[in-house]
CSV table of C-alpha atoms and ligand atoms in Angstrom, one decimal:
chain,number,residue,atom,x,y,z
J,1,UNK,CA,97.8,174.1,142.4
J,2,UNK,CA,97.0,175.4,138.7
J,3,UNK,CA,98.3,173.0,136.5
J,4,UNK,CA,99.9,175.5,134.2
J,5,UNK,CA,102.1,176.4,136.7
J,6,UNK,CA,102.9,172.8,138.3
J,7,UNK,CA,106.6,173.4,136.8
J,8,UNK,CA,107.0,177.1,138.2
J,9,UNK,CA,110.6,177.5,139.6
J,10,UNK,CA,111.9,180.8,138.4
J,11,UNK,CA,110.8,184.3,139.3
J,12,UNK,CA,112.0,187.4,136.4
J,13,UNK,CA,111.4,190.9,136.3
J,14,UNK,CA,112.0,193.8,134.1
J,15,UNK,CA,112.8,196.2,136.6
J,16,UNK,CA,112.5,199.0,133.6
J,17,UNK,CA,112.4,199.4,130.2
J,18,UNK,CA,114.4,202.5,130.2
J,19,UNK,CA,118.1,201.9,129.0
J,20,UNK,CA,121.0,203.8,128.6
J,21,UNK,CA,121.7,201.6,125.5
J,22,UNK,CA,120.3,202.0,122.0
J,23,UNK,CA,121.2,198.4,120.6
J,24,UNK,CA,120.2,198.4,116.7
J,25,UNK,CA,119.9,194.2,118.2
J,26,UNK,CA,117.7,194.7,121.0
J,27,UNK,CA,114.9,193.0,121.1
J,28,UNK,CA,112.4,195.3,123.1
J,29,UNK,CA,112.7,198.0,120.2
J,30,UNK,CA,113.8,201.8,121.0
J,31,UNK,CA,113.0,202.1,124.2
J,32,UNK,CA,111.6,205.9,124.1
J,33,UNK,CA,109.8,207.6,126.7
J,34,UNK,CA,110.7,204.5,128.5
J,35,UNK,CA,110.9,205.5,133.1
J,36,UNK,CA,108.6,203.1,134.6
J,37,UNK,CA,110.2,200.5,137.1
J,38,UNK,CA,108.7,198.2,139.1
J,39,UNK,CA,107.7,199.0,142.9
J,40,UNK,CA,109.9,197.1,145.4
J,41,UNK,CA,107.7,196.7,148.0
J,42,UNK,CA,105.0,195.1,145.7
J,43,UNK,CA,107.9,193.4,143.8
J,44,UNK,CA,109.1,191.6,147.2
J,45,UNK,CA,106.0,190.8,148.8
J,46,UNK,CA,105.0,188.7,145.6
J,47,UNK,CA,108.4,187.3,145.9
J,48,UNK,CA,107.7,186.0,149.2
J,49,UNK,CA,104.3,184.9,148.6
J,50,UNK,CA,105.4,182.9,145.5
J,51,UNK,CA,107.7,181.3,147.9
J,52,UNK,CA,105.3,180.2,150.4
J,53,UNK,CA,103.5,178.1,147.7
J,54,UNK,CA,106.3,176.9,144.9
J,55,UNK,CA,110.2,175.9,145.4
J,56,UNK,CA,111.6,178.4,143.3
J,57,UNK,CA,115.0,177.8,142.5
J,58,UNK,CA,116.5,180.9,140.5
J,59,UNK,CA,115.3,184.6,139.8
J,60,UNK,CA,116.4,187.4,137.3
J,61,UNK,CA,116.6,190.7,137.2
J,62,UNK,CA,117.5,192.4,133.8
J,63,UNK,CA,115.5,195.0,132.0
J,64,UNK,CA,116.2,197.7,129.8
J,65,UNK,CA,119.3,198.6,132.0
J,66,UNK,CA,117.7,197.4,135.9
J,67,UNK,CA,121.1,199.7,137.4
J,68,UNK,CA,118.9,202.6,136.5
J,69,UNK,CA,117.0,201.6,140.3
J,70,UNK,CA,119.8,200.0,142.2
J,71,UNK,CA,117.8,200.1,144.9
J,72,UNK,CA,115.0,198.0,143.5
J,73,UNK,CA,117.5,195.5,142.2
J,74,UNK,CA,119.0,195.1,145.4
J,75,UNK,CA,115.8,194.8,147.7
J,76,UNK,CA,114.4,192.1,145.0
J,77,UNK,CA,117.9,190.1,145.4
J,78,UNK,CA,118.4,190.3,149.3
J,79,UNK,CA,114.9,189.1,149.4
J,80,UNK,CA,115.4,186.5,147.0
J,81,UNK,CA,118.7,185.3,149.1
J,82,UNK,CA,116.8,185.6,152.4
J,83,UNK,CA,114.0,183.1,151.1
J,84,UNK,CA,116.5,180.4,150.1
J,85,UNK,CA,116.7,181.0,146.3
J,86,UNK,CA,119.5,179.1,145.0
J,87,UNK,CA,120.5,180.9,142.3
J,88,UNK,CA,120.0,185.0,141.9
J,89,UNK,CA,121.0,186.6,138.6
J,90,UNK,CA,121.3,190.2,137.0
J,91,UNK,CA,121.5,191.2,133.1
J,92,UNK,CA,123.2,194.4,132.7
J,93,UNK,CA,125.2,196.3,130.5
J,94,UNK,CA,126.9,198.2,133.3
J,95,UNK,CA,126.3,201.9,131.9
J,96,UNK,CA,124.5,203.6,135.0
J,97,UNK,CA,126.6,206.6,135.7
J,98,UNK,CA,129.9,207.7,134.8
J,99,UNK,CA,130.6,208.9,138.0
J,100,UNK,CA,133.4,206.5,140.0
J,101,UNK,CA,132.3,206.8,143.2
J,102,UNK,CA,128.6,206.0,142.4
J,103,UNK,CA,130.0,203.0,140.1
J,104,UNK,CA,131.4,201.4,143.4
J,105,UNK,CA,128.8,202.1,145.4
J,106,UNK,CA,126.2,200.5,143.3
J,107,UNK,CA,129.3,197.4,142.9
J,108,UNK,CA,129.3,197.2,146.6
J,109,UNK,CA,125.5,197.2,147.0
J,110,UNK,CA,125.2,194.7,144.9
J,111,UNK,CA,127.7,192.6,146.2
J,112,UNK,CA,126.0,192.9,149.7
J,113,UNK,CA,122.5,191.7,148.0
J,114,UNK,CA,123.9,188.5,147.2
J,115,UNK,CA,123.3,188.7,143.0
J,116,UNK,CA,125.6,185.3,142.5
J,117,UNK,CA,125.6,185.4,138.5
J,118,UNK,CA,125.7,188.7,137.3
J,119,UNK,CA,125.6,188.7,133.5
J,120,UNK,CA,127.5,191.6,131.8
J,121,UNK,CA,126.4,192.1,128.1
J,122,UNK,CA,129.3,193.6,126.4
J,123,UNK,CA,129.6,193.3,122.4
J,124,UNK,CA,129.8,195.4,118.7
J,125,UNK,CA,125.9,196.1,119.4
J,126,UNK,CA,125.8,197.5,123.1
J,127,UNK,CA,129.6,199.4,122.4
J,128,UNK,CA,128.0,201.1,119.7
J,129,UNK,CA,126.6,203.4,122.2
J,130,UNK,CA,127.8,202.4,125.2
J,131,UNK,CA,130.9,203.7,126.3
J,132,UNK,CA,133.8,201.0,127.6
J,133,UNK,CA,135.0,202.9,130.0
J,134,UNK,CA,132.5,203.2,133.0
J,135,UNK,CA,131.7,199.4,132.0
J,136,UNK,CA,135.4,198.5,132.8
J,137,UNK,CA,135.6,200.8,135.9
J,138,UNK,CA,132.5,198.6,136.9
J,139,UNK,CA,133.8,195.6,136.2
J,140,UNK,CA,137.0,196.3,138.0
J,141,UNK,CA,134.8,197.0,141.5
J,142,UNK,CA,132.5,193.5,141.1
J,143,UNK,CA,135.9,191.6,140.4
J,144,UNK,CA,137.6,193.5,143.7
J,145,UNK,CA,134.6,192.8,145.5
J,146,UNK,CA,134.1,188.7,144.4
J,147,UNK,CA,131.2,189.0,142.6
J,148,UNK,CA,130.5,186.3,140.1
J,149,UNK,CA,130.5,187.7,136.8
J,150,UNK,CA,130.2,186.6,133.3
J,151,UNK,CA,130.5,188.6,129.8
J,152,UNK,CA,127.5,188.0,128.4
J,153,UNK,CA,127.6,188.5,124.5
J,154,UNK,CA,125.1,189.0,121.8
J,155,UNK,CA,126.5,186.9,118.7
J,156,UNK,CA,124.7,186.8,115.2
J,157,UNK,CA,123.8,184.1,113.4
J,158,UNK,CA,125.7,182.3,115.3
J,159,UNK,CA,128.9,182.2,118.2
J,160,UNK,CA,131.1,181.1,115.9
J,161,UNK,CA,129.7,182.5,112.7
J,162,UNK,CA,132.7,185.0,110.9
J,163,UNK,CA,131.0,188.7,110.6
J,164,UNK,CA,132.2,191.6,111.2
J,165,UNK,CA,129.9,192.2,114.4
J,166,UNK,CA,131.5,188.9,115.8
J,167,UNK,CA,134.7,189.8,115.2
J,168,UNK,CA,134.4,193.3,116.7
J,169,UNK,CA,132.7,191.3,119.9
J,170,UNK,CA,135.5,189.2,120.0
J,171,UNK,CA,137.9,192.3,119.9
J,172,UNK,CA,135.8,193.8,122.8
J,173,UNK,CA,136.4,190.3,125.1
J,174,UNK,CA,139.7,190.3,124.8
J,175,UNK,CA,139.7,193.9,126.0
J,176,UNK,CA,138.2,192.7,129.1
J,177,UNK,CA,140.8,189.7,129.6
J,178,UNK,CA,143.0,191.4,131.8
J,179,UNK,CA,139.9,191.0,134.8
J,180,UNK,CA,139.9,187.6,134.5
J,181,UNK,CA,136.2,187.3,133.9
J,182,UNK,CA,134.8,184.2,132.2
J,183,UNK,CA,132.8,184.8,128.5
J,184,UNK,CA,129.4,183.0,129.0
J,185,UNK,CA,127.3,181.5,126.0
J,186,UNK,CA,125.8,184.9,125.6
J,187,UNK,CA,123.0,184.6,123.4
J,188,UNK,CA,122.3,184.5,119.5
J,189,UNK,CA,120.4,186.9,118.7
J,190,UNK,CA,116.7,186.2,117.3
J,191,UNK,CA,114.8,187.8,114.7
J,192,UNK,CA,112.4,190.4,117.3
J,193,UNK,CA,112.1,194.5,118.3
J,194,UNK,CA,115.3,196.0,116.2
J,195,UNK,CA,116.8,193.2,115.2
J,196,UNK,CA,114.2,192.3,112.9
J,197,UNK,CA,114.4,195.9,111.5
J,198,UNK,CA,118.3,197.2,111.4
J,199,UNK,CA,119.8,193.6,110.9
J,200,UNK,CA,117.1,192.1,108.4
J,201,UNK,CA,120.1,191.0,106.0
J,202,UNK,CA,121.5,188.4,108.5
J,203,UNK,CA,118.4,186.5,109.1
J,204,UNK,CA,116.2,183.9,106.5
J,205,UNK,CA,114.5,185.8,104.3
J,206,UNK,CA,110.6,185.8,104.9
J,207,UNK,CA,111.5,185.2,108.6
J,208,UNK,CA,108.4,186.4,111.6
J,209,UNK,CA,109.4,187.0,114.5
J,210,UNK,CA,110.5,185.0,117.1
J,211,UNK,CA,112.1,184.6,120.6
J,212,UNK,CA,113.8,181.3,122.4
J,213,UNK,CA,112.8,182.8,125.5
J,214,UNK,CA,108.8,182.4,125.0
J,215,UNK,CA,107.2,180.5,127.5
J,216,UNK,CA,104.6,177.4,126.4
J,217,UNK,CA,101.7,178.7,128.0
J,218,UNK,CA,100.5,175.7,129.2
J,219,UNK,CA,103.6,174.9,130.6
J,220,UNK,CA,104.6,178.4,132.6
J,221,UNK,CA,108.2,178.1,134.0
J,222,UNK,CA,109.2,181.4,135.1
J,223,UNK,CA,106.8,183.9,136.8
J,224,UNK,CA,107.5,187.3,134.9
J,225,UNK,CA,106.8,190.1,136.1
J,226,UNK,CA,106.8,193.7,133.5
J,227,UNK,CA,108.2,197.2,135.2
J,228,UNK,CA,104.0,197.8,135.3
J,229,UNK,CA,103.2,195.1,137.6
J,230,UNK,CA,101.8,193.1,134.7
J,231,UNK,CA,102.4,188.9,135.2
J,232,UNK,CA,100.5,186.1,133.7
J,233,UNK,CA,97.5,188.2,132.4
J,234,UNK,CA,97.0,190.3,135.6
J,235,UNK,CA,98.4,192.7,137.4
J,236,UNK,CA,100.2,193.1,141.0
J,237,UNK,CA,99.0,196.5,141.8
J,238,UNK,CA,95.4,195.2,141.4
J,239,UNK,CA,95.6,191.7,142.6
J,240,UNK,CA,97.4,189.4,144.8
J,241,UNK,CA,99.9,187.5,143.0
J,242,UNK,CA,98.6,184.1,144.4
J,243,UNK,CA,95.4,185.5,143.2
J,244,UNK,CA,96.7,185.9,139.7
J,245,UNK,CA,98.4,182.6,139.3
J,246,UNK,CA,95.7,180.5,140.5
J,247,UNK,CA,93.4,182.3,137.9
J,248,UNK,CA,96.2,182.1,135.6
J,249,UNK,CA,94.6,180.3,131.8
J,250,UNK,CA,96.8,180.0,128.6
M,1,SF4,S1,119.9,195.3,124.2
M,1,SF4,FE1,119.9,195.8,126.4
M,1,SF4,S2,121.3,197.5,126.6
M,1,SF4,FE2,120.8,197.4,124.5
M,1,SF4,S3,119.0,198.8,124.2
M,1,SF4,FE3,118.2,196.7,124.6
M,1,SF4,S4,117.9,196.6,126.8
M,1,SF4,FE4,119.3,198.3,126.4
């Protein structure tokens, strides 16, 4: 086994960079002429592979907004399930259509794939351009149908910190009380993409950027995978994935 990758027990992928969000927070910048997803068929064959050589215990999907290509979502998750992974989780802001019956169809789908943490990031950034109410009617369906769900929040500077973002976030949660949802940690948001350029004010001057989320690269956790196939230097349209992570080097 490559010893960079003797730790290896999480699988991520950025089904898309597309979004129907424009978060001035977002960490991936604008997100223009953004359409690429990843393939599913490539997506859950590496899945399966990675599973016949490393006991992977949780995967994500999140993107951009990954609802754009339920379908994708759902085949990487009921694979994912079907293998034994523990825990299976989704990031979304859950703005994919406005349309009801498509919202519950996509809630149902989902439900059927076996996501068992799905992540919903509502807060001042993502309202900004994100409208509350197909979120809510979304909501409503993953609560009818048991889904685990959790609010996911972006805070800034910190979760309890006293700005007027935070208190707008806060505003936004308690709209959601009436589902009963728990509020996650969320995340603080880190000085990358946007938020390094619209929200410059609320971070140390001088500050590079930066991102809790990068992997030591001697030391790779999580397998992830970008909407173009591209993982740990290589790429999944070109090479086996076993190929690629036992030529994997920091
Ligand atoms: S923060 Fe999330 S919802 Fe907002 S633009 Fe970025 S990827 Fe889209």
């Amino acid at each position: 086994m490559n010893e960079f990758l003797k730790n290896t027990d999480r699988i991520e992928f950025t089904v898309t960079l597309a979004c129907t969000g424009r978060c001035r927070h977002c960490s991936e910048g604008d997100h223009i002429g953004c359409r690429e997803h990843i393939d599913a068929d490539v997506a859950t064959a590496s899945i399966r592979k990675i599973c016949e050589c490393y006991k992977i215990k949780s995967l994500m999907t999140f993107g951009g907004e990954p609802l754009l290509y339920p379908d994708v979502v759902c085949v990487i998750h009921s694979t994912a399930r079907d293998l034994g992974i523990a825990k299976r989780q989704l990031i979304t802001n859950g703005f994919f259509s406005k349309d009801l019956e498509m919202i519950q169809k996509v809630a149902k789908d989902i439900a059927l794939s076996g996501v068992n943490d799905l992540l919903l990031s509502v807060d001042a950034f993502h309202q900004e351009t994100i409208p509350m109410e197909p979120v809510k009617n979304f909501a409503e369906s993953l609560v009818s149908l048991e889904v685990p769900v959790r609010i996911s929040p972006a805070w800034l500077v910190s979760t309890d910190d006293d700005n007027p973002y935070n208190n707008r976030t806060r505003e936004l949660i308690d709209e959601l009380s009436y589902l009963g949802i728990p509020t996650g940690e969320g995340n603080v948001i880190f000085p990358r993409g946007n938020a390094l350029k619209y929200l410059k004010e609320y971070f140390p001057e001088g500050v590079s950027e930066s991102s809790p989320y990068d992997e030591d690269p001697r030391d790779i956790r999580a397998i992830s995978f970008d909407p173009n196939g591209d993982v740990l230097g290589g790429n999944i349209y070109k090479t086996d994935i076993l190929e690629i992570m036992r030529d994997y080097r920091p």
